Amino acid sequence: MTAFFCQECGYESAKWMGQCPGCKAWNSMVEERAVTGGKKMGLPSRPGQAGEKREPSRLSQVSMEKEERIGTGIEELDRVLGGGIVPGSLTLVGGDPGIGKSTLLLQVCQKLAGSGHKVLYISGEESLRQIKIRADRIGEFSDYLLLLCETNLDMIKDAIERIRPQAVVIDSIQTMYSEEVASAPGSVSQVRESTGIFLQIAKGLDISIFIVGHVTKEGTVAGPRVLEHMVDTVLYFEGDRHASYRILRGVKNRFGSTNEIGVFEMREEGLREVKNPSEYMLDGKPENASGSVVACSMEGTRPILVEIQSLVCSSSFGIPRRQAIGTDLNRVNLLMAVLEKRIGLPLSGCDAYVNLAGGMKITEPAIDLGVVMAIVSSFKNRIVDDKMIIFGEVGLSGEVRAVSMAGQRLQEAKKLGFTSCMMPSVCRKGLNPIDGIRIIGVNSVQDAIGLL
Ligand code: TYD
Ligand code: MG
């Protein structure tokens, strides 16, 4: 029996359709053989669930033992996971090919094996020799790490049951296949089936499993939404391939917050943790240049300082060019419209480019005021004080609105040697003064520009 599956979201249909009703993708339905037998694909039962009768319990009767976590020894990763690996959890690590997923997970294996945990690294993409070459660059490995090159799910299941490791890495889910499913490896039904089996293994044997998933060119892991709801944790590894830094971002986490990021640098000898990302992002900031300001954004519990650069010049075409790298272009257009309407800056005839130096991507509105100041600084060719950081959200009437955690942002600024801070006036309420940082409160964009 065959059915049609959307390769983007896994939608199942009895007949072919040009557009997937689930995710509205065009031309994504592919005929695959549906699994026969009673087992429904993609819906693995949790251990102990099948047929067992359960009594509802009171919240007060639920035991609250502190769940144990395995620290990976890689602090940036532990933070994103919410304090270490939870035994029996299934974690998906997604990212573009070549970004460093295999390197990261091999380093996790190295640390775990080094602290006496039995780890199994299963690769469906590389030969033992290729893994060895990578491992040699990374460093010493303990014998607690076992390697297996295999793509057949039955063999893998067998190996895991025999070896009983504490953690398993599957590199990558797109290469794994089950003989029960007829379609090719990497197709939605194969990816779903394999993930379902790994979910059963993880829960049944209390093994933590990391799954590597490649991202397709649309920016989603193949069969993505199906995968994302099946696993406990989804991490994305991102960054500019041409720059050396990498960011690990939590997208979903059943055991912790999803706001946290981990910052790494790709070196000759593997990934190295970046413990002071602000310093890293501000490296190479030009002094006394117009159009350059330092803004502060919160990534989870951590403030990060970034340099915002802007270049505004008169346009030679009827429709001015606007470009934003690292931040939302629509937001930049909106802020420029505010400047035009509320301040009367003649920006409609200007090309404008905004860039977050260092390659960070930030969506927090707290950088609005920084973007505004960078644009005005470039437009008027006036320099913004090098030792000042700027944060605040800008509203449509040109008002500067409050942002959260002003205190932490100021602490970070102090740590990096800044001496003043332009921020929303309202945030000053209840804020403890910090030695060495002069606070410049502003109520509106007018106030802020007046200080330039
Ligand atoms: P890899 O982990 O193979 O990426 P993925 O599994 O996400 O496809 O990383 C590949 C890139 O990382 C490759 O371009 C080489 C680079 N690299 C280093 O710069 N230093 C190293 O020590 C290692 C192992 C890789
Ligand atoms: Mg790889």
Coordinates of C-alpha atoms and ligand atoms in Angstrom, one line a residue:
M1 CA 0.0 0.0 0.0
T2 CA 1.4 3.4 -0.9
A3 CA 0.6 6.9 0.3
F4 CA 1.8 10.4 -0.6
F5 CA 3.9 12.1 2.0
C6 CA 4.9 15.8 2.1
Q7 CA 8.7 15.9 2.2
E8 CA 8.6 19.1 4.2
C9 CA 6.2 18.4 7.0
G10 CA 5.3 14.8 6.7
Y11 CA 1.6 15.3 5.8
E12 CA 0.1 12.1 4.6
S13 CA -2.5 11.9 1.9
A14 CA -4.1 9.1 -0.2
K15 CA -3.8 10.9 -3.4
W16 CA -1.2 13.2 -4.9
M17 CA -1.6 17.0 -4.6
G18 CA 0.3 19.8 -6.1
Q19 CA 0.3 21.8 -2.8
C20 CA 0.6 20.2 0.6
P21 CA -2.5 21.2 2.7
G22 CA -0.4 20.9 5.8
C23 CA 2.5 23.3 5.2
K24 CA 1.4 24.9 1.9
A25 CA 4.6 23.8 0.2
W26 CA 4.4 23.2 -3.6
N27 CA 5.4 20.0 -5.3
S28 CA 6.5 18.4 -2.1
M29 CA 4.3 15.3 -2.1
V30 CA 6.1 12.1 -2.9
E31 CA 4.7 8.6 -3.2
E32 CA 6.2 6.2 -0.6
R33 CA 5.2 2.8 0.7
A34 CA 3.3 3.1 3.9
V35 CA 4.3 0.8 6.7
T36 CA 2.1 -2.3 6.8
G37 CA 1.0 -4.1 10.0
G38 CA -0.4 -2.6 13.1
K39 CA 2.3 -0.2 13.8
K40 CA 1.5 3.4 13.0
M41 CA 4.5 5.3 11.7
G42 CA 5.8 8.2 13.7
L43 CA 3.8 7.4 16.8
P44 CA 6.0 5.2 18.9
S45 CA 4.5 4.3 22.2
R46 CA 6.2 5.4 25.3
P47 CA 7.6 2.6 27.4
G48 CA 5.0 1.0 29.6
Q49 CA 2.2 2.7 27.7
A50 CA 0.9 -0.1 25.6
G51 CA -2.3 -1.6 27.0
E52 CA -1.3 -0.8 30.6
K53 CA -4.0 0.6 32.8
R54 CA -3.0 3.6 34.8
E55 CA -4.5 5.5 37.7
P56 CA -4.5 9.3 37.7
S57 CA -2.4 10.6 40.6
R58 CA -2.5 13.8 42.7
L59 CA 0.1 16.4 42.1
S60 CA 1.2 16.3 45.7
Q61 CA 1.9 12.6 45.4
V62 CA 4.3 13.0 42.6
S63 CA 7.8 12.4 43.9
M64 CA 10.2 15.3 43.4
E65 CA 13.6 13.6 43.3
K66 CA 16.1 15.9 41.7
E67 CA 16.6 14.6 38.2
E68 CA 20.1 13.6 37.6
R69 CA 22.0 15.1 34.7
I70 CA 25.2 14.2 33.1
G71 CA 27.5 17.2 32.7
T72 CA 29.3 17.1 29.4
G73 CA 32.1 19.3 30.6
I74 CA 31.4 21.6 27.7
E75 CA 29.8 24.5 29.6
E76 CA 28.3 26.2 26.6
L77 CA 26.5 23.0 25.7
D78 CA 25.4 22.2 29.2
R79 CA 23.8 25.7 29.5
V80 CA 21.8 25.2 26.3
L81 CA 20.6 21.8 27.4
G82 CA 19.5 23.3 30.7
G83 CA 22.3 21.9 32.9
G84 CA 23.6 18.8 31.3
I85 CA 22.3 15.7 29.5
V86 CA 19.1 14.2 30.9
P87 CA 19.4 10.3 30.9
G88 CA 17.0 8.8 28.5
S89 CA 16.5 12.0 26.5
L90 CA 16.4 12.3 22.7
T91 CA 18.2 15.4 21.3
L92 CA 18.2 16.6 17.7
V93 CA 21.1 18.7 16.6
G94 CA 20.3 20.4 13.3
G95 CA 22.4 22.6 11.1
D96 CA 23.8 23.3 7.6
P97 CA 26.2 20.7 6.2
G98 CA 29.8 21.5 7.2
I99 CA 28.9 23.8 10.1
G100 CA 30.5 21.5 12.7
K101 CA 27.8 19.1 14.0
S102 CA 29.9 16.0 13.8
T103 CA 32.8 17.9 15.3
L104 CA 30.7 19.1 18.2
L105 CA 29.2 15.7 18.9
L106 CA 32.6 14.0 18.7
Q107 CA 33.9 16.4 21.3
V108 CA 30.9 15.6 23.5
C109 CA 31.8 11.9 23.1
Q110 CA 35.4 12.7 24.0
K111 CA 34.3 14.5 27.2
L112 CA 31.8 11.9 28.2
A113 CA 34.1 9.0 27.5
G114 CA 36.9 10.9 29.3
S115 CA 34.7 11.0 32.5
G116 CA 34.1 7.3 32.3
H117 CA 30.8 7.1 30.5
K118 CA 30.3 4.4 27.8
V119 CA 29.6 6.2 24.6
L120 CA 28.7 4.9 21.1
Y121 CA 29.2 7.0 18.1
I122 CA 27.3 5.7 15.0
S123 CA 28.2 7.3 11.7
G124 CA 26.3 6.6 8.5
E125 CA 28.3 9.2 6.6
E126 CA 31.9 8.7 7.3
S127 CA 34.3 5.8 7.4
L128 CA 36.2 4.9 10.6
R129 CA 39.3 6.3 9.0
Q130 CA 37.6 9.7 8.4
I131 CA 36.4 9.8 11.9
K132 CA 39.9 9.0 13.1
I133 CA 41.3 11.9 11.1
R134 CA 38.8 14.3 12.7
A135 CA 39.5 12.8 16.2
D136 CA 43.2 13.2 15.7
R137 CA 42.7 17.0 15.2
I138 CA 40.6 17.2 18.4
G139 CA 42.9 15.3 20.7
E140 CA 43.1 12.3 23.0
F141 CA 40.2 9.9 23.3
S142 CA 39.5 7.3 26.0
D143 CA 38.6 3.7 25.2
Y144 CA 35.1 4.2 26.6
L145 CA 34.2 5.6 23.2
L146 CA 33.1 3.0 20.6
L147 CA 32.7 3.7 16.9
L148 CA 30.3 2.0 14.5
C149 CA 29.8 2.7 10.8
E150 CA 26.3 1.5 10.1
T151 CA 23.0 2.7 8.6
N152 CA 20.7 -0.3 9.1
L153 CA 18.4 0.3 12.0
D154 CA 18.1 -3.3 13.0
M155 CA 21.9 -3.7 13.3
I156 CA 22.1 -0.4 15.2
K157 CA 19.4 -1.4 17.6
D158 CA 21.1 -4.7 18.1
A159 CA 24.5 -3.1 18.8
I160 CA 23.0 -0.6 21.3
E161 CA 21.2 -3.5 23.1
R162 CA 24.4 -5.4 23.3
I163 CA 26.7 -2.6 24.3
R164 CA 24.3 -0.7 26.6
P165 CA 26.1 2.6 26.3
Q166 CA 25.0 5.6 28.4
A167 CA 25.0 7.9 25.4
V168 CA 24.7 7.4 21.7
V169 CA 25.3 9.7 18.8
I170 CA 23.6 9.1 15.5
D171 CA 25.3 10.9 12.6
S172 CA 23.0 11.6 10.7
I173 CA 19.4 10.6 10.8
Q174 CA 19.1 11.2 7.0
T175 CA 21.4 8.2 6.3
M176 CA 19.5 5.7 8.5
Y177 CA 17.1 3.3 7.1
S178 CA 14.7 0.6 8.2
E179 CA 14.0 -2.4 6.1
E180 CA 10.3 -2.2 7.0
V181 CA 9.9 1.1 5.1
A182 CA 10.4 0.9 1.4
S183 CA 11.3 4.5 0.6
A184 CA 14.9 5.8 0.3
P185 CA 16.9 6.9 3.3
G186 CA 16.4 10.6 4.0
S187 CA 12.7 10.5 3.0
V188 CA 10.1 11.6 5.5
S189 CA 8.8 8.1 6.3
Q190 CA 12.4 6.8 6.8
V191 CA 13.4 9.7 9.0
R192 CA 10.2 9.4 11.0
E193 CA 10.5 5.6 11.4
S194 CA 14.1 5.9 12.5
T195 CA 13.5 8.6 15.0
G196 CA 10.6 6.6 16.4
I197 CA 12.9 3.7 16.9
F198 CA 15.5 5.8 18.6
L199 CA 12.8 7.3 20.8
Q200 CA 11.9 3.9 22.0
I201 CA 15.5 2.9 22.6
A202 CA 16.1 6.1 24.5
K203 CA 13.1 5.8 26.8
G204 CA 13.2 2.0 27.1
L205 CA 16.9 1.6 27.9
D206 CA 17.4 5.0 29.5
I207 CA 20.1 6.0 27.1
S208 CA 20.6 9.6 26.0
I209 CA 20.6 9.8 22.2
F210 CA 21.9 12.7 20.1
I211 CA 20.6 12.7 16.5
V212 CA 22.3 14.8 13.9
G213 CA 19.9 16.3 11.2
H214 CA 20.9 18.2 8.2
V215 CA 19.0 21.2 7.3
T216 CA 17.6 21.5 3.8
K217 CA 18.0 24.6 1.8
E218 CA 14.7 26.0 3.0
G219 CA 16.2 26.0 6.4
T220 CA 14.4 23.1 8.0
V221 CA 15.5 19.6 9.0
A222 CA 14.2 17.2 6.4
G223 CA 10.8 16.0 7.7
P224 CA 11.4 18.7 10.2
R225 CA 8.1 19.2 12.0
V226 CA 7.6 15.5 12.4
L227 CA 11.0 15.2 14.0
E228 CA 10.8 18.3 16.2
H229 CA 7.7 17.1 18.0
M230 CA 9.0 13.6 18.5
V231 CA 12.3 14.5 20.2
D232 CA 12.8 16.1 23.7
T233 CA 15.2 18.8 22.7
V234 CA 16.0 20.5 19.5
L235 CA 19.3 22.4 19.1
Y236 CA 20.4 24.3 16.0
F237 CA 24.0 24.9 15.2
E238 CA 24.3 28.0 13.2
G239 CA 26.8 30.6 12.1
D240 CA 28.5 32.0 9.1
R241 CA 30.6 29.4 7.3
H242 CA 33.1 32.0 6.5
A243 CA 33.5 33.3 10.0
S244 CA 34.9 31.1 12.7
Y245 CA 32.3 31.5 15.4
R246 CA 29.3 29.2 15.8
I247 CA 26.2 29.5 17.8
L248 CA 24.2 26.7 19.4
R249 CA 20.6 27.7 19.9
G250 CA 17.9 25.8 21.8
V251 CA 14.6 25.8 19.8
K252 CA 12.8 23.3 21.9
N253 CA 13.7 21.9 25.3
R254 CA 11.5 19.7 27.5
F255 CA 14.1 20.0 30.3
G256 CA 15.0 23.6 30.3
S257 CA 14.6 27.1 28.8
T258 CA 15.0 27.6 25.1
N259 CA 16.4 31.1 25.2
E260 CA 19.9 30.1 26.0
I261 CA 22.7 30.1 23.4
G262 CA 26.2 28.6 23.4
V263 CA 29.0 30.3 21.5
F264 CA 31.8 28.4 20.0
E265 CA 34.8 29.1 17.8
M266 CA 35.9 26.7 15.1
R267 CA 39.6 26.2 15.4
E268 CA 42.2 24.0 13.8
E269 CA 41.8 21.6 16.7
G270 CA 38.0 21.5 16.8
L271 CA 35.5 23.7 18.5
R272 CA 36.5 25.9 21.4
E273 CA 34.1 27.5 23.9
V274 CA 33.8 31.2 23.8
K275 CA 33.1 32.2 27.4
N276 CA 33.1 36.0 26.8
P277 CA 31.0 36.4 23.6
S278 CA 30.8 40.2 24.0
E279 CA 34.5 40.6 23.8
Y280 CA 34.6 38.4 20.8
M281 CA 31.8 40.3 19.0
L282 CA 33.4 43.7 19.6
D283 CA 36.8 42.6 18.4
G284 CA 37.9 44.9 15.6
K285 CA 35.4 47.6 16.2
P286 CA 36.7 50.8 14.5
E287 CA 37.4 53.8 16.7
N288 CA 35.8 57.2 16.1
A289 CA 33.8 56.0 13.1
S290 CA 30.4 57.4 12.3
G291 CA 27.6 54.9 11.9
S292 CA 29.0 52.5 14.5
V293 CA 27.4 52.0 17.9
V294 CA 27.5 49.3 20.5
A295 CA 24.1 47.8 21.5
C296 CA 23.2 45.2 24.1
S297 CA 21.0 42.3 23.6
M298 CA 19.9 39.6 26.1
E299 CA 20.4 36.0 24.8
G300 CA 18.6 34.0 27.5
T301 CA 20.2 34.9 30.8
R302 CA 23.3 36.3 29.2
P303 CA 23.8 39.9 27.9
I304 CA 25.8 40.2 24.7
L305 CA 27.2 43.4 23.4
V306 CA 27.3 43.8 19.6
E307 CA 28.5 46.5 17.3
I308 CA 25.8 47.8 14.9
Q309 CA 27.2 49.4 11.8
S310 CA 25.2 51.5 9.4
L311 CA 25.9 53.2 6.1
V312 CA 23.5 55.7 4.8
C313 CA 24.2 57.4 1.4
S314 CA 22.1 59.1 -1.2
S315 CA 20.5 56.8 -3.7
S316 CA 21.1 56.9 -7.4
F317 CA 17.9 55.1 -8.2
G318 CA 14.3 55.9 -7.8
I319 CA 13.8 53.1 -5.2
P320 CA 16.4 53.3 -2.5
R321 CA 18.2 50.1 -1.5
R322 CA 17.8 48.9 2.1
Q323 CA 19.7 46.0 3.4
A324 CA 20.0 44.4 6.9
I325 CA 22.5 41.7 7.9
G326 CA 21.9 40.0 11.2
T327 CA 18.7 41.8 12.0
D328 CA 15.2 42.0 10.6
L329 CA 15.0 44.2 7.5
N330 CA 11.3 45.0 8.1
R331 CA 12.2 46.3 11.5
V332 CA 15.0 48.5 10.0
N333 CA 12.5 49.9 7.5
L334 CA 10.0 50.6 10.3
L335 CA 12.6 52.4 12.3
M336 CA 13.6 54.5 9.3
A337 CA 10.0 55.4 8.7
V338 CA 9.8 56.5 12.4
L339 CA 12.9 58.7 11.8
E340 CA 11.4 60.2 8.7
K341 CA 8.0 61.0 10.1
R342 CA 8.8 61.9 13.7
I343 CA 12.2 63.6 13.3
G344 CA 11.8 64.7 9.7
L345 CA 15.1 63.2 8.5
P346 CA 14.9 63.0 4.7
L347 CA 15.8 59.3 4.5
S348 CA 13.5 58.4 1.6
G349 CA 16.1 59.2 -0.9
C350 CA 18.9 57.3 0.8
D351 CA 20.2 53.8 0.5
A352 CA 20.7 52.3 3.9
Y353 CA 22.7 49.3 5.0
V354 CA 22.7 47.9 8.6
N355 CA 25.0 45.2 9.7
L356 CA 25.6 43.4 13.0
A357 CA 29.3 43.0 13.1
G358 CA 30.6 39.6 14.0
G359 CA 27.8 37.8 12.2
M360 CA 25.4 37.6 15.2
K361 CA 21.7 37.4 14.4
I362 CA 19.5 39.3 16.9
T363 CA 15.8 39.8 16.9
E364 CA 15.3 41.3 20.3
P365 CA 13.7 44.8 20.0
A366 CA 16.1 46.1 22.6
I367 CA 18.6 46.9 19.8
D368 CA 16.1 49.3 18.1
L369 CA 17.6 52.4 19.7
G370 CA 21.1 51.2 18.7
V371 CA 20.0 50.7 15.1
V372 CA 18.4 54.2 15.1
M373 CA 21.5 55.8 16.5
A374 CA 23.7 54.0 14.0
I375 CA 21.6 55.2 11.1
V376 CA 21.4 58.8 12.3
S377 CA 25.1 58.8 13.1
S378 CA 25.9 57.7 9.6
F379 CA 23.4 60.1 8.0
K380 CA 24.7 63.1 9.9
N381 CA 28.3 61.9 9.9
R382 CA 28.6 62.4 13.6
I383 CA 30.4 60.0 15.9
V384 CA 28.7 58.3 18.8
D385 CA 30.8 58.0 21.9
D386 CA 33.0 54.9 21.7
K387 CA 32.6 54.1 25.4
M388 CA 28.8 54.2 25.4
I389 CA 26.4 51.3 25.0
I390 CA 22.8 51.8 23.8
F391 CA 19.7 49.8 24.4
G392 CA 15.9 50.4 24.3
E393 CA 12.9 49.5 22.2
V394 CA 11.5 52.2 19.8
G395 CA 7.8 52.5 19.3
L396 CA 6.0 53.9 16.3
S397 CA 5.5 57.4 17.8
G398 CA 9.2 57.6 18.4
E399 CA 9.0 56.9 22.1
V400 CA 11.7 54.8 23.7
R401 CA 10.2 51.9 25.6
A402 CA 11.4 49.9 28.6
V403 CA 13.3 46.7 28.1
S404 CA 13.9 44.0 30.7
M405 CA 17.1 43.2 32.7
A406 CA 18.7 46.7 32.4
G407 CA 20.9 45.9 35.4
Q408 CA 22.5 42.9 33.8
R409 CA 23.2 44.8 30.6
L410 CA 24.9 47.5 32.6
Q411 CA 27.1 45.0 34.4
E412 CA 28.2 43.6 31.1
A413 CA 29.0 47.0 29.9
K414 CA 31.1 47.7 33.0
K415 CA 32.9 44.5 32.6
L416 CA 34.1 45.4 29.2
G417 CA 35.2 48.9 30.1
F418 CA 32.3 51.1 28.9
T419 CA 31.7 54.3 30.8
S420 CA 28.2 55.4 29.8
C421 CA 24.9 53.9 28.7
M422 CA 22.0 55.4 26.8
M423 CA 18.8 53.6 27.9
P424 CA 15.1 54.2 28.4
S425 CA 14.4 56.6 31.2
V426 CA 11.7 54.4 32.6
C427 CA 14.3 51.6 33.2
R428 CA 16.1 53.8 35.7
K429 CA 13.4 53.2 38.3
G430 CA 14.6 50.8 40.9
L431 CA 17.9 50.4 39.2
N432 CA 21.0 50.3 41.4
P433 CA 23.6 52.7 40.3
I434 CA 26.7 51.1 39.0
D435 CA 30.1 52.7 39.7
G436 CA 31.8 54.1 36.6
I437 CA 28.8 53.9 34.3
R438 CA 27.0 57.2 33.6
I439 CA 23.4 56.6 32.7
I440 CA 21.8 58.7 30.1
G441 CA 18.0 58.2 30.2
V442 CA 16.0 59.1 27.1
N443 CA 12.2 59.2 26.6
S444 CA 12.1 59.5 22.9
V445 CA 14.1 59.2 19.7
Q446 CA 14.2 63.0 19.7
D447 CA 16.0 63.1 23.0
A448 CA 18.5 60.5 21.9
I449 CA 19.4 62.3 18.7
G450 CA 19.6 65.6 20.5
L451 CA 22.5 64.2 22.4
L452 CA 24.5 63.2 19.3
Ligands
TYD1 P1 31.8 18.8 10.5 O1 31.8 18.6 11.9 O2 32.2 17.7 9.6 O3 30.4 19.4 9.9 P2 29.0 18.7 9.8 O4 29.0 17.4 10.5 O5 28.1 19.7 10.4 O6 28.7 18.6 8.4 O7 32.8 20.1 10.3 C1 33.2 20.4 9.0 C2 34.0 21.7 9.0 O8 34.8 22.0 10.1 C3 35.1 21.5 7.9 O9 34.9 22.5 7.0 C4 36.4 21.5 8.6 C5 36.1 22.2 9.9 N1 37.0 21.8 11.0 C6 37.9 22.6 11.5 O10 38.1 23.8 11.1 N2 38.7 22.2 12.6 C7 38.6 20.9 13.1 O11 39.3 20.6 14.0 C8 37.6 20.1 12.5 C9 37.4 18.7 13.0 C10 36.8 20.5 11.4
MG2 MG 29.0 15.5 9.7

